[in-house]
Amino acid sequence: MSITASQMRAARALIKMEQAELAKRSGVSVPTIRRMEGGDGAVKGHYDNVAAIIRELEGAGVIFVAENGEGPGVRLRKNR
């Protein structure tokens, strides 16, 4: 799955997770997370890093909503 930089930022905001906490949980460095979130469009980075970040955010209750003609998004799982 691919996510956008905006989705990544929004996901962290929804669960109130700082970049440092995501770095600790995912094993991806803060500078790498900062770089990923600073881009436009799809998150760019090593596949393993992107997968680790998605896994951690989803594990914390984030659901990534795919592009459906109205733009990609994020929401929280009902029972997290």
PDB file of C-alpha atoms in Angstrom:
ATOM      1  CA  MET A   1       0.000   0.000   0.000  1.00  0.00           C
ATOM      2  CA  SER A   2       1.155   3.497  -0.690  1.00  0.00           C
ATOM      3  CA  ILE A   3       0.211   6.531   1.393  1.00  0.00           C
ATOM      4  CA  THR A   4       0.722  10.227   0.872  1.00  0.00           C
ATOM      5  CA  ALA A   5       2.765  12.585   3.005  1.00  0.00           C
ATOM      6  CA  SER A   6      -0.473  14.356   3.961  1.00  0.00           C
ATOM      7  CA  GLN A   7      -2.019  11.069   5.096  1.00  0.00           C
ATOM      8  CA  MET A   8       1.040  10.318   7.199  1.00  0.00           C
ATOM      9  CA  ARG A   9       0.905  13.722   8.919  1.00  0.00           C
ATOM     10  CA  ALA A  10      -2.857  13.478   9.418  1.00  0.00           C
ATOM     11  CA  ALA A  11      -2.580   9.948  10.825  1.00  0.00           C
ATOM     12  CA  ARG A  12      -0.084  11.069  13.462  1.00  0.00           C
ATOM     13  CA  ALA A  13      -2.278  14.040  14.333  1.00  0.00           C
ATOM     14  CA  LEU A  14      -5.362  11.839  14.800  1.00  0.00           C
ATOM     15  CA  ILE A  15      -3.609   9.642  17.335  1.00  0.00           C
ATOM     16  CA  LYS A  16      -1.551  12.484  18.839  1.00  0.00           C
ATOM     17  CA  MET A  17       1.755  10.752  18.128  1.00  0.00           C
ATOM     18  CA  GLU A  18       4.941  12.813  17.823  1.00  0.00           C
ATOM     19  CA  GLN A  19       7.532  11.992  15.170  1.00  0.00           C
ATOM     20  CA  ALA A  20       9.923  10.797  17.887  1.00  0.00           C
ATOM     21  CA  GLU A  21       7.379   8.282  19.187  1.00  0.00           C
ATOM     22  CA  LEU A  22       6.673   6.971  15.692  1.00  0.00           C
ATOM     23  CA  ALA A  23      10.421   6.671  15.137  1.00  0.00           C
ATOM     24  CA  LYS A  24      10.854   4.689  18.342  1.00  0.00           C
ATOM     25  CA  ARG A  25       7.964   2.341  17.583  1.00  0.00           C
ATOM     26  CA  SER A  26       8.751   1.811  13.898  1.00  0.00           C
ATOM     27  CA  GLY A  27      12.541   1.741  14.008  1.00  0.00           C
ATOM     28  CA  VAL A  28      12.677   4.511  11.391  1.00  0.00           C
ATOM     29  CA  SER A  29      14.761   7.579  12.252  1.00  0.00           C
ATOM     30  CA  VAL A  30      13.184  10.955  12.987  1.00  0.00           C
ATOM     31  CA  PRO A  31      15.041  12.633  10.081  1.00  0.00           C
ATOM     32  CA  THR A  32      13.667   9.984   7.703  1.00  0.00           C
ATOM     33  CA  ILE A  33      10.130  10.469   9.016  1.00  0.00           C
ATOM     34  CA  ARG A  34      10.513  14.243   8.723  1.00  0.00           C
ATOM     35  CA  ARG A  35      11.699  13.855   5.120  1.00  0.00           C
ATOM     36  CA  MET A  36       8.816  11.503   4.264  1.00  0.00           C
ATOM     37  CA  GLU A  37       6.228  13.870   5.729  1.00  0.00           C
ATOM     38  CA  GLY A  38       7.783  16.903   4.068  1.00  0.00           C
ATOM     39  CA  GLY A  39       7.120  15.757   0.537  1.00  0.00           C
ATOM     40  CA  ASP A  40       4.125  16.090  -1.730  1.00  0.00           C
ATOM     41  CA  GLY A  41       2.208  13.129  -3.062  1.00  0.00           C
ATOM     42  CA  ALA A  42       3.161   9.549  -2.270  1.00  0.00           C
ATOM     43  CA  VAL A  43       5.583   8.976   0.599  1.00  0.00           C
ATOM     44  CA  LYS A  44       9.025   8.272  -0.778  1.00  0.00           C
ATOM     45  CA  GLY A  45      11.435   6.014   1.052  1.00  0.00           C
ATOM     46  CA  HIS A  46      12.710   2.489   1.379  1.00  0.00           C
ATOM     47  CA  TYR A  47       9.882  -0.034   1.171  1.00  0.00           C
ATOM     48  CA  ASP A  48      10.718  -1.506   4.595  1.00  0.00           C
ATOM     49  CA  ASN A  49      10.616   1.939   6.247  1.00  0.00           C
ATOM     50  CA  VAL A  50       7.283   2.877   4.681  1.00  0.00           C
ATOM     51  CA  ALA A  51       5.837  -0.536   5.600  1.00  0.00           C
ATOM     52  CA  ALA A  52       7.028  -0.194   9.216  1.00  0.00           C
ATOM     53  CA  ILE A  53       5.423   3.237   9.533  1.00  0.00           C
ATOM     54  CA  ILE A  54       2.124   2.074   8.036  1.00  0.00           C
ATOM     55  CA  ARG A  55       2.134  -0.978  10.323  1.00  0.00           C
ATOM     56  CA  GLU A  56       2.660   1.169  13.444  1.00  0.00           C
ATOM     57  CA  LEU A  57       0.039   3.750  12.510  1.00  0.00           C
ATOM     58  CA  GLU A  58      -2.518   1.075  11.635  1.00  0.00           C
ATOM     59  CA  GLY A  59      -1.686  -0.744  14.869  1.00  0.00           C
ATOM     60  CA  ALA A  60      -2.499   2.472  16.732  1.00  0.00           C
ATOM     61  CA  GLY A  61      -5.954   2.581  15.145  1.00  0.00           C
ATOM     62  CA  VAL A  62      -5.466   4.515  11.911  1.00  0.00           C
ATOM     63  CA  ILE A  63      -7.273   3.408   8.765  1.00  0.00           C
ATOM     64  CA  PHE A  64      -5.874   4.738   5.503  1.00  0.00           C
ATOM     65  CA  VAL A  65      -8.599   5.558   2.989  1.00  0.00           C
ATOM     66  CA  ALA A  66      -7.554   5.071  -0.622  1.00  0.00           C
ATOM     67  CA  GLU A  67      -8.029   7.653  -3.358  1.00  0.00           C
ATOM     68  CA  ASN A  68     -11.616   7.386  -4.590  1.00  0.00           C
ATOM     69  CA  GLY A  69     -11.836  10.406  -6.842  1.00  0.00           C
ATOM     70  CA  GLU A  70     -12.187  12.792  -3.903  1.00  0.00           C
ATOM     71  CA  GLY A  71      -8.711  12.380  -2.480  1.00  0.00           C
ATOM     72  CA  PRO A  72      -7.043   9.981  -0.059  1.00  0.00           C
ATOM     73  CA  GLY A  73      -7.690  10.265   3.662  1.00  0.00           C
ATOM     74  CA  VAL A  74      -7.400   8.760   7.118  1.00  0.00           C
ATOM     75  CA  ARG A  75      -9.809   7.856   9.880  1.00  0.00           C
ATOM     76  CA  LEU A  76      -9.722   6.109  13.236  1.00  0.00           C
ATOM     77  CA  ARG A  77     -10.844   2.555  13.770  1.00  0.00           C
ATOM     78  CA  LYS A  78     -14.013   2.541  15.870  1.00  0.00           C
ATOM     79  CA  ASN A  79     -12.711   0.232  18.607  1.00  0.00           C
ATOM     80  CA  ARG A  80      -9.038   0.876  19.042  1.00  0.00           C
TER      81      ARG A  80
END
